[in-house]
Every structure is written in structure tokens, then in C-alpha cells.
Coordinates of C-alpha atoms and ligand atoms in Angstrom, one line a residue:
X10 CA 152.0 150.8 36.9
X11 CA 150.1 149.3 39.8
X12 CA 150.5 149.7 43.6
X13 CA 148.2 147.5 45.7
X14 CA 148.8 146.5 49.3
X15 CA 148.2 143.0 50.9
X16 CA 146.2 143.8 54.0
X17 CA 145.3 140.2 55.1
X18 CA 145.4 136.7 53.7
X19 CA 144.1 137.0 50.1
X20 CA 142.8 140.6 50.7
X21 CA 144.3 143.6 49.0
X22 CA 143.9 147.3 49.2
X23 CA 143.4 148.6 45.6
X24 CA 142.4 152.2 46.2
X25 CA 144.3 155.5 45.7
X26 CA 144.5 159.1 46.8
X27 CA 143.8 162.4 45.0
X28 CA 146.1 165.2 46.3
X29 CA 144.8 167.7 43.7
X30 CA 141.3 167.9 45.1
X31 CA 140.7 171.0 47.4
X32 CA 137.0 170.5 48.2
X33 CA 135.5 167.2 49.1
X34 CA 131.9 167.0 47.7
X35 CA 132.8 170.4 46.3
X36 CA 132.1 171.8 49.7
X37 CA 134.5 170.7 52.4
X38 CA 138.1 172.0 52.4
X39 CA 140.9 169.4 52.2
X40 CA 144.3 170.2 53.6
X41 CA 145.9 167.2 52.0
X42 CA 143.7 165.5 49.5
X43 CA 141.4 162.5 49.9
X44 CA 141.7 158.7 49.7
X45 CA 139.2 156.5 47.9
X46 CA 139.5 153.0 49.1
X47 CA 138.7 149.8 47.3
X48 CA 139.5 146.2 48.2
X49 CA 140.0 142.9 46.3
X50 CA 139.8 139.3 47.4
X51 CA 141.6 136.4 45.7
X52 CA 140.0 133.1 46.7
X53 CA 138.2 130.3 44.8
X54 CA 136.2 133.2 43.5
X55 CA 137.3 136.8 43.2
X56 CA 135.6 139.8 44.6
X57 CA 136.0 143.6 44.6
X58 CA 134.5 145.7 47.3
X59 CA 133.5 149.1 45.9
X60 CA 135.0 151.2 43.1
X61 CA 136.6 154.6 43.5
X62 CA 136.2 158.2 42.6
X63 CA 136.9 158.9 38.9
X64 CA 140.1 160.8 39.8
X65 CA 141.6 157.6 41.0
X66 CA 140.4 155.2 38.3
X67 CA 143.7 154.6 36.5
X68 CA 145.5 153.1 39.4
X69 CA 142.4 151.3 40.7
X70 CA 142.0 149.5 37.4
X71 CA 145.7 148.8 37.0
X72 CA 145.6 147.2 40.5
X73 CA 142.6 145.0 39.7
X74 CA 144.1 143.7 36.4
X75 CA 147.5 143.1 38.0
X76 CA 145.9 141.0 40.8
X77 CA 143.4 139.2 38.7
X78 CA 146.2 138.3 36.2
X79 CA 143.7 137.1 33.7
X80 CA 141.2 135.5 36.1
X81 CA 137.5 136.6 35.8
X82 CA 136.0 139.0 38.3
X83 CA 133.2 137.1 40.0
X84 CA 131.7 139.7 42.3
X85 CA 131.5 143.4 42.8
X86 CA 130.1 144.2 46.2
X87 CA 128.7 147.7 46.4
X88 CA 128.5 149.1 49.9
X89 CA 127.7 152.7 48.9
X90 CA 126.4 154.2 45.7
X91 CA 127.7 157.8 46.2
X92 CA 129.9 158.6 43.2
X93 CA 133.0 159.0 45.2
X94 CA 132.9 155.2 45.5
X95 CA 130.5 154.2 42.7
X96 CA 131.7 156.3 39.8
X97 CA 133.7 153.5 38.2
X98 CA 131.0 150.8 38.2
X99 CA 130.2 151.4 34.5
X100 CA 133.9 151.3 33.5
X101 CA 134.4 148.1 35.6
X102 CA 131.5 146.4 33.9
X103 CA 132.9 147.3 30.5
X104 CA 136.2 145.5 31.5
X105 CA 134.4 142.7 33.4
X106 CA 130.9 142.0 32.0
X107 CA 131.1 138.6 33.7
X108 CA 130.9 140.2 37.2
X109 CA 127.8 139.7 39.4
X110 CA 127.0 143.0 41.3
X111 CA 126.2 142.3 45.0
X112 CA 124.1 145.0 46.6
X113 CA 120.8 145.7 48.3
X114 CA 117.6 146.6 46.6
X115 CA 117.8 150.4 47.2
X116 CA 121.4 150.4 46.0
X117 CA 120.3 148.7 42.8
X118 CA 117.8 151.4 42.2
X119 CA 120.4 154.1 42.7
X120 CA 122.9 152.2 40.5
X121 CA 120.4 152.2 37.6
X122 CA 119.8 155.9 38.0
X123 CA 123.5 156.5 37.6
X124 CA 124.1 153.8 35.0
X125 CA 120.8 153.2 33.1
X126 CA 122.6 151.0 30.6
X127 CA 123.4 148.4 33.2
X128 CA 119.9 147.0 33.5
X129 CA 120.9 143.7 32.0
X130 CA 123.9 143.2 34.3
X131 CA 124.0 140.3 36.7
X132 CA 122.7 141.3 40.1
X133 CA 122.7 139.4 43.4
X134 CA 120.4 141.3 45.9
X135 CA 121.2 140.9 49.6
X136 CA 119.6 142.0 52.8
X137 CA 120.5 142.2 56.5
X138 CA 122.3 139.0 57.6
X139 CA 122.7 137.4 54.2
X140 CA 125.9 135.5 53.6
X141 CA 128.1 135.0 50.5
X142 CA 131.0 132.6 50.4
X143 CA 133.9 132.9 47.9
X144 CA 135.9 130.0 49.2
X145 CA 137.7 130.4 52.5
X146 CA 136.3 133.9 52.8
X147 CA 132.7 134.5 53.9
X148 CA 130.9 137.8 53.7
X149 CA 128.0 138.9 55.9
X150 CA 126.0 141.9 54.9
X151 CA 125.0 144.5 57.6
X152 CA 122.6 147.2 56.6
X153 CA 123.7 150.7 57.6
X154 CA 121.0 153.1 56.4
X155 CA 121.9 156.8 56.6
X156 CA 125.6 156.2 57.4
X157 CA 125.6 158.2 55.1
X158 CA 123.0 157.5 52.4
X159 CA 119.9 155.3 52.9
X160 CA 121.2 152.5 50.8
X161 CA 124.5 152.1 52.7
X162 CA 125.6 148.7 53.9
X163 CA 128.6 147.3 55.6
X164 CA 130.2 144.0 54.7
X165 CA 131.8 141.8 57.4
X166 CA 134.3 139.2 56.3
X167 CA 134.4 136.7 59.1
X168 CA 137.5 134.7 58.3
X169 CA 139.8 137.7 58.5
X170 CA 137.5 139.6 60.8
X171 CA 137.4 142.7 58.6
X172 CA 134.6 145.1 58.7
X173 CA 134.2 147.0 55.4
X174 CA 132.5 150.0 56.9
X175 CA 131.7 152.3 53.9
X176 CA 131.9 155.9 55.0
X177 CA 131.8 155.0 58.7
X178 CA 135.2 155.6 60.4
X179 CA 136.4 157.5 57.3
X180 CA 138.6 160.5 57.5
X181 CA 139.5 163.4 55.2
X182 CA 143.1 163.3 53.9
X183 CA 145.2 161.3 51.4
X184 CA 147.2 158.2 52.4
X185 CA 151.0 158.3 52.3
X186 CA 152.1 154.8 51.5
X187 CA 151.0 153.2 54.7
X188 CA 147.3 152.1 54.3
X189 CA 147.1 151.3 58.1
X190 CA 146.5 153.8 60.8
X191 CA 149.6 154.6 62.9
X192 CA 149.6 154.2 66.7
X193 CA 151.8 157.3 66.9
X194 CA 149.8 160.3 68.2
X195 CA 146.6 158.5 67.2
X196 CA 144.2 161.3 68.1
X197 CA 146.0 164.0 66.2
X198 CA 146.8 161.8 63.3
X199 CA 143.4 160.3 62.8
X200 CA 140.7 161.3 65.3
X201 CA 140.6 165.0 64.4
X202 CA 139.9 164.6 60.7
X203 CA 137.6 161.6 61.4
X204 CA 135.6 163.9 63.7
X205 CA 135.4 166.6 61.0
X206 CA 134.4 163.9 58.4
X207 CA 131.8 162.4 60.7
X208 CA 130.3 165.7 61.9
X209 CA 129.9 167.2 58.5
X210 CA 129.0 164.1 56.4
X211 CA 127.1 161.9 58.7
X212 CA 126.5 164.1 61.8
X213 CA 122.9 164.8 61.1
X214 CA 121.9 161.1 61.3
X215 CA 122.9 160.3 64.9
X216 CA 120.0 158.0 65.7
X217 CA 120.7 155.8 62.7
X218 CA 124.4 155.8 63.4
X219 CA 123.8 154.6 67.0
X220 CA 121.6 151.8 65.8
X221 CA 124.4 150.6 63.4
X222 CA 127.1 150.9 66.1
X223 CA 125.2 148.4 68.2
X224 CA 125.6 145.9 65.4
X225 CA 129.3 146.8 64.9
X226 CA 130.1 146.4 68.6
X227 CA 128.8 142.7 68.4
X228 CA 131.3 141.8 65.7
X229 CA 134.6 140.0 66.3
X230 CA 136.7 142.7 64.7
X231 CA 140.3 142.4 63.7
X232 CA 140.3 145.2 61.2
X233 CA 138.0 148.1 60.2
X234 CA 138.5 149.0 56.5
X235 CA 136.6 152.2 55.6
X236 CA 136.2 153.8 52.1
X237 CA 138.2 156.9 53.1
X238 CA 141.4 157.2 55.2
X239 CA 143.5 154.5 56.9
X240 CA 142.5 151.0 57.8
X241 CA 142.4 150.3 61.6
X242 CA 143.9 147.2 63.2
X243 CA 143.4 148.5 66.8
X244 CA 141.7 151.2 68.8
X245 CA 138.2 149.6 67.9
X246 CA 136.8 150.5 71.3
X247 CA 138.0 154.1 71.0
X248 CA 136.6 154.4 67.5
X249 CA 133.2 152.9 68.3
X250 CA 133.0 154.9 71.5
X251 CA 133.7 158.2 69.6
X252 CA 131.0 157.3 67.1
X253 CA 128.5 156.6 69.9
X254 CA 129.3 159.9 71.6
X255 CA 129.0 161.9 68.4
X256 CA 125.9 160.1 67.4
X257 CA 124.3 160.8 70.8
X258 CA 125.2 164.5 70.5
X259 CA 127.0 164.3 73.8
X260 CA 130.2 166.5 74.1
X261 CA 133.3 164.5 73.5
X262 CA 135.4 166.7 75.9
X263 CA 133.2 167.9 78.7
X264 CA 135.8 170.4 79.9
X265 CA 136.3 172.0 76.5
X266 CA 135.2 175.5 75.5
X267 CA 135.0 177.0 72.0
X268 CA 134.8 180.7 71.5
X269 CA 133.5 181.4 68.0
X270 CA 133.5 185.1 67.2
X271 CA 132.6 187.2 64.2
X272 CA 134.3 190.6 64.1
X273 CA 134.2 193.2 61.3
X274 CA 136.7 195.8 62.7
X275 CA 138.2 193.8 65.6
X276 CA 136.2 195.1 68.6
X277 CA 134.2 191.9 69.0
X278 CA 137.4 190.0 68.6
X279 CA 138.9 192.0 71.5
X280 CA 135.9 191.1 73.7
X281 CA 136.3 187.4 72.8
X282 CA 140.1 187.6 73.6
X283 CA 139.4 189.3 77.0
X284 CA 137.0 186.5 77.8
X285 CA 139.4 183.8 76.7
X286 CA 142.2 185.4 78.9
X287 CA 139.9 185.4 81.9
X288 CA 138.9 181.8 81.3
X289 CA 142.6 180.8 81.2
X290 CA 143.3 182.8 84.4
X291 CA 140.5 180.9 86.1
X292 CA 142.1 177.6 85.2
X293 CA 140.3 176.5 82.0
X294 CA 143.0 175.0 79.8
X295 CA 140.9 173.5 77.0
X296 CA 139.9 176.6 75.0
X297 CA 139.6 176.8 71.2
X298 CA 139.1 180.1 69.6
X299 CA 138.0 180.8 66.0
X300 CA 137.1 183.7 63.8
X301 CA 134.1 182.4 61.9
X302 CA 135.0 184.5 58.9
X303 CA 138.4 182.9 58.6
X304 CA 137.7 179.3 59.7
X305 CA 135.7 177.1 57.4
X306 CA 132.3 176.1 58.8
X307 CA 133.2 172.4 58.6
X308 CA 135.8 172.9 61.4
X309 CA 133.3 174.9 63.5
X310 CA 130.8 172.1 63.2
X311 CA 133.4 169.5 64.1
X312 CA 134.5 171.5 67.1
X313 CA 130.8 171.8 68.2
X314 CA 130.7 168.0 68.3
X315 CA 133.8 168.0 70.5
X316 CA 133.2 170.8 73.1
X317 CA 130.6 171.2 75.9
X318 CA 130.4 175.0 76.0
X319 CA 130.3 177.4 73.1
X320 CA 130.7 181.2 73.3
X321 CA 129.0 183.0 70.4
X322 CA 130.3 186.6 69.9
X323 CA 129.0 188.6 67.0
X324 CA 128.0 192.1 65.8
X325 CA 124.7 193.3 64.4
X326 CA 124.6 193.0 60.6
X327 CA 121.7 194.1 58.3
X328 CA 119.5 194.3 61.4
X329 CA 120.3 190.7 62.2
X330 CA 123.6 188.9 63.1
X331 CA 126.8 189.0 61.1
X332 CA 126.4 186.8 58.0
X333 CA 129.3 184.4 58.7
X334 CA 127.9 183.7 62.2
X335 CA 124.5 183.2 60.7
X336 CA 126.0 180.6 58.2
X337 CA 127.7 178.7 61.1
X338 CA 124.5 178.7 63.2
X339 CA 122.4 177.4 60.4
X340 CA 124.9 174.6 59.9
X341 CA 124.9 174.0 63.7
X342 CA 121.1 173.6 63.7
X343 CA 121.1 171.5 60.5
X344 CA 123.4 169.0 62.1
X345 CA 121.1 168.7 65.1
X346 CA 123.8 169.6 67.6
X347 CA 122.4 169.8 71.1
X348 CA 123.2 169.3 74.8
X349 CA 125.6 172.3 74.8
X350 CA 126.0 175.3 77.0
X351 CA 125.9 178.6 75.0
X352 CA 127.1 182.0 76.1
X353 CA 126.6 185.2 74.1
X354 CA 128.4 188.4 73.5
X355 CA 126.8 190.9 71.1
X356 CA 128.1 194.1 69.6
X357 CA 125.5 196.6 68.3
X358 CA 127.0 199.9 67.1
X359 CA 123.6 201.2 66.0
X360 CA 121.2 198.4 67.1
X361 CA 121.6 195.4 69.4
X362 CA 120.1 192.6 67.3
X363 CA 122.8 190.0 67.2
X364 CA 121.9 187.9 70.3
X365 CA 118.2 187.9 69.5
X366 CA 119.0 186.8 65.9
X367 CA 121.2 184.0 67.1
X368 CA 118.6 182.9 69.6
X369 CA 116.0 182.8 66.8
X370 CA 118.2 180.5 64.7
X371 CA 118.9 178.2 67.6
X372 CA 115.2 178.1 68.7
X373 CA 114.1 174.5 69.2
X374 CA 117.6 173.1 69.8
X375 CA 118.2 171.6 73.2
X376 CA 120.7 174.0 74.5
X377 CA 121.4 175.6 77.9
X378 CA 121.9 179.4 77.7
X379 CA 124.4 180.8 80.3
X380 CA 123.8 184.1 82.0
X381 CA 124.8 186.8 81.9
X382 CA 125.6 187.9 78.4
X383 CA 127.3 191.1 77.3
X384 CA 125.8 193.6 75.0
X385 CA 128.0 196.5 74.0
X386 CA 128.1 199.3 71.5
X387 CA 131.2 199.4 69.2
X388 CA 133.8 198.9 71.9
X389 CA 133.8 197.3 75.3
X390 CA 134.0 200.0 78.0
X391 CA 136.1 199.7 81.1
X392 CA 133.0 199.3 83.3
X393 CA 131.8 196.4 81.1
X394 CA 134.8 194.2 81.7
X395 CA 133.2 193.0 84.9
X396 CA 130.4 191.5 82.8
X397 CA 132.9 189.5 80.9
X398 CA 134.4 188.3 84.2
X399 CA 130.9 187.1 85.2
X400 CA 130.5 185.3 81.9
X401 CA 133.8 183.6 82.5
X402 CA 132.6 182.6 86.0
X403 CA 129.4 181.2 84.5
X404 CA 131.4 179.1 82.0
X405 CA 133.7 177.8 84.7
X406 CA 130.7 176.9 86.9
X407 CA 129.1 175.1 83.9
X408 CA 132.3 173.0 83.5
X409 CA 132.5 172.1 87.2
X410 CA 130.5 168.8 87.2
X411 CA 132.8 167.4 84.6
X412 CA 135.9 168.4 86.6
X413 CA 134.8 166.9 89.9
Ligands
LIG355 FE1 132.3 158.7 50.7 FE2 128.9 159.0 51.2 O1 130.5 158.8 50.2

């Protein structure tokens, strides 16, 4: 059984999807699986670009053997050594000991750490700007350090105009037959999970991503073929622009507000709901609201890359801030998110420590703190509602420059 897809002249998709997996990297929830993409060229020489996760190895090898149809495999190009792409290198070498592995020096070091027995394999070391021709197809190698590991490189095939972009432009989610991105409802279908993938997997390395995007923008692109998610034949400007925005830590939607609240018994949630209602009454129509205990942190991190203004509402817990809010804020800081407006609501039934604890975690990030904030004990009292109105006004004011 094999199921490859011709994506361009002499170029095939040979990857597969795993719909049983529930956590990517054993950390990030997947709503509908994950795809692990690999590619194969048939030309005067043959070449495979990257292997796949072990979970997809059966179909991957069946596709390779079907397409090669007895021909030798001349090259394996390794763009990324993380095991979700490199796990099958050892098994591929057992089937095709004739192959030359094309990779950069750091990737070779990583490869030999994972596969110490491959020290005698044939290697072709490449660096920035090196070329490799396999007939009518010509590869150029573009180093992309820290997108997502330090050894990452992209491979650009000039004849077909395909950028093999490793993790860059990847999305969470399995593929369903069509390996190409659909134009139908592009943002909802692709951008949302691309953002969550970027924010959580690559988001910490914005400076390096921006440097690589400059190189990508100079390429004559006809296709972007990542290692996860669909292949793109259009929307290149949109994709590169989104990556540049995220990598610069600028909000993607300057009029968007996220209310992230923690609530043990519902009273802090009520305060957050009142604030959201006031914002809506004042004309804010791009409001997202999350209970940080219910929503996985990966979504909160992704939303933090999208919005301009964030409301943090949380109760005291163990003399600090509620643990789920603490987890989110540590993730926020670790991903170097900055250039955001932050408003606070704290609930201290027996001590008001939540805001101070949140500020301490956020210390050193480049954030603008909106005033006033609300501190209440157990429940919001009627006379405190005016303070929530003032917070809503401050948020509306903070959004104004983007709306004019
Ligand atoms: Fe999809 Fe960094 O591996």
C-alpha cells in the first residue's frame, strides 16, 4: 500500500499523518493529529528530503520504494534533525546504504548522536549558498538556525520554485487527502494553527526568524513545502508577513483584546465577564476570553502573539497568584512576548497578592501597564463596578491609535 502525491514536475509528497497522537512533542494538545511531510525527486539522480516520525514510517517507506521502483536512492537531504523528521534515517540507511546524506556540519553532529552506527555513511556537507544538481532540478541550501533548532536549514529548488522550509510555516493538524492548502477560509483553515505552532515551537527565537525571512523574501517562490501541515501555492506575502510580525513581537491584530482569567469559585470569572460586557458595549468587537485552567497554555501563548491588549484576572493562591495563571505567565515570559498592553484584576479573599505576583513574573518584559486596576475581596461590590468601567475605558483608549 502506498499513497504519494505528485506536487510538481518530478516531485512527490511522500509523508503521512498520525491521527492517534494527542500531544505534539508530548506537550502540545492536538485536536486532529499531525502530519509529517517528506518529499522525493525523480530526476537523473533521485533525492529524498527528510524522513518522518516513526509513527508514519510504514507509509513513508512504501511510498519511497514504489516511486524508486528499483532505482537507487542517490541523496537524502536532511533539513532538520529533530526526531519528528529524522527518526527514520537509520531505517532508510538500512534499506538504501548507497545513499549520500546531504546536511550541514552541525546536523551531522546531531545525526551521529542519534545514530552512532552511521559514522561510515556517505556524507556531503553543505553550507549557506551551496548548490546540488540532480539533473533538471537544482537545490540551493539556505541556513535557518533556530527555526527551530540551531542546525535547521531550508532547501530551495530553483526549477520548480519550491522552498522546503523545515518547521517554518508548519501547522498542527493532520492532512486529509489534499496536501495543498485550501483558499477557502484561509485564515481559519491554516493561519490559526500555524500561529499556535509558530508561537509555541519557534516563538522564542524571533530575531533569528526575522533574519531568515529576509532570505526567504528574496526567493522566486512558487511553492512553500513545510515539514508539517499543507503545502502552499499562494498567499506567500501573507505567510511571510505573519512570520515577520510574530518574529518582531508586534501584535498581529492591534484592535484585539484577550481576557485571560483564573477563577476558583467563579467570582473572578464574574469580574472578567462584566469587563468583557463593558468592552463590547463600548464598541470593542475583537474580544477573546479564556479560563486559564481550562484552556491549554499553548492557545494562550498563541493568542498573546495575536492580540495587542491582555487583561489578566486572577485570585491570590498560596500567598502568590493562582497556579494556572502563574504557569501561563511563565510561558509568556519564556516566549519573550512584549509590546503589549496589560490590565489587571485581582481577587484577594484573605490577602491581595495576585497583581504583585503577576508583575514580578512579568518584570523585565517590555509591556505597558494600563491604569487603573481592580483589587477586590471575594466578590466585586456594587460600588466597585465603576472601577471596571474605568478599566474598560483605559483599554478602549489604548486601542484608539489602531482604530484611527
Ligand atoms: Fe517538526 Fe523542530 O521539528
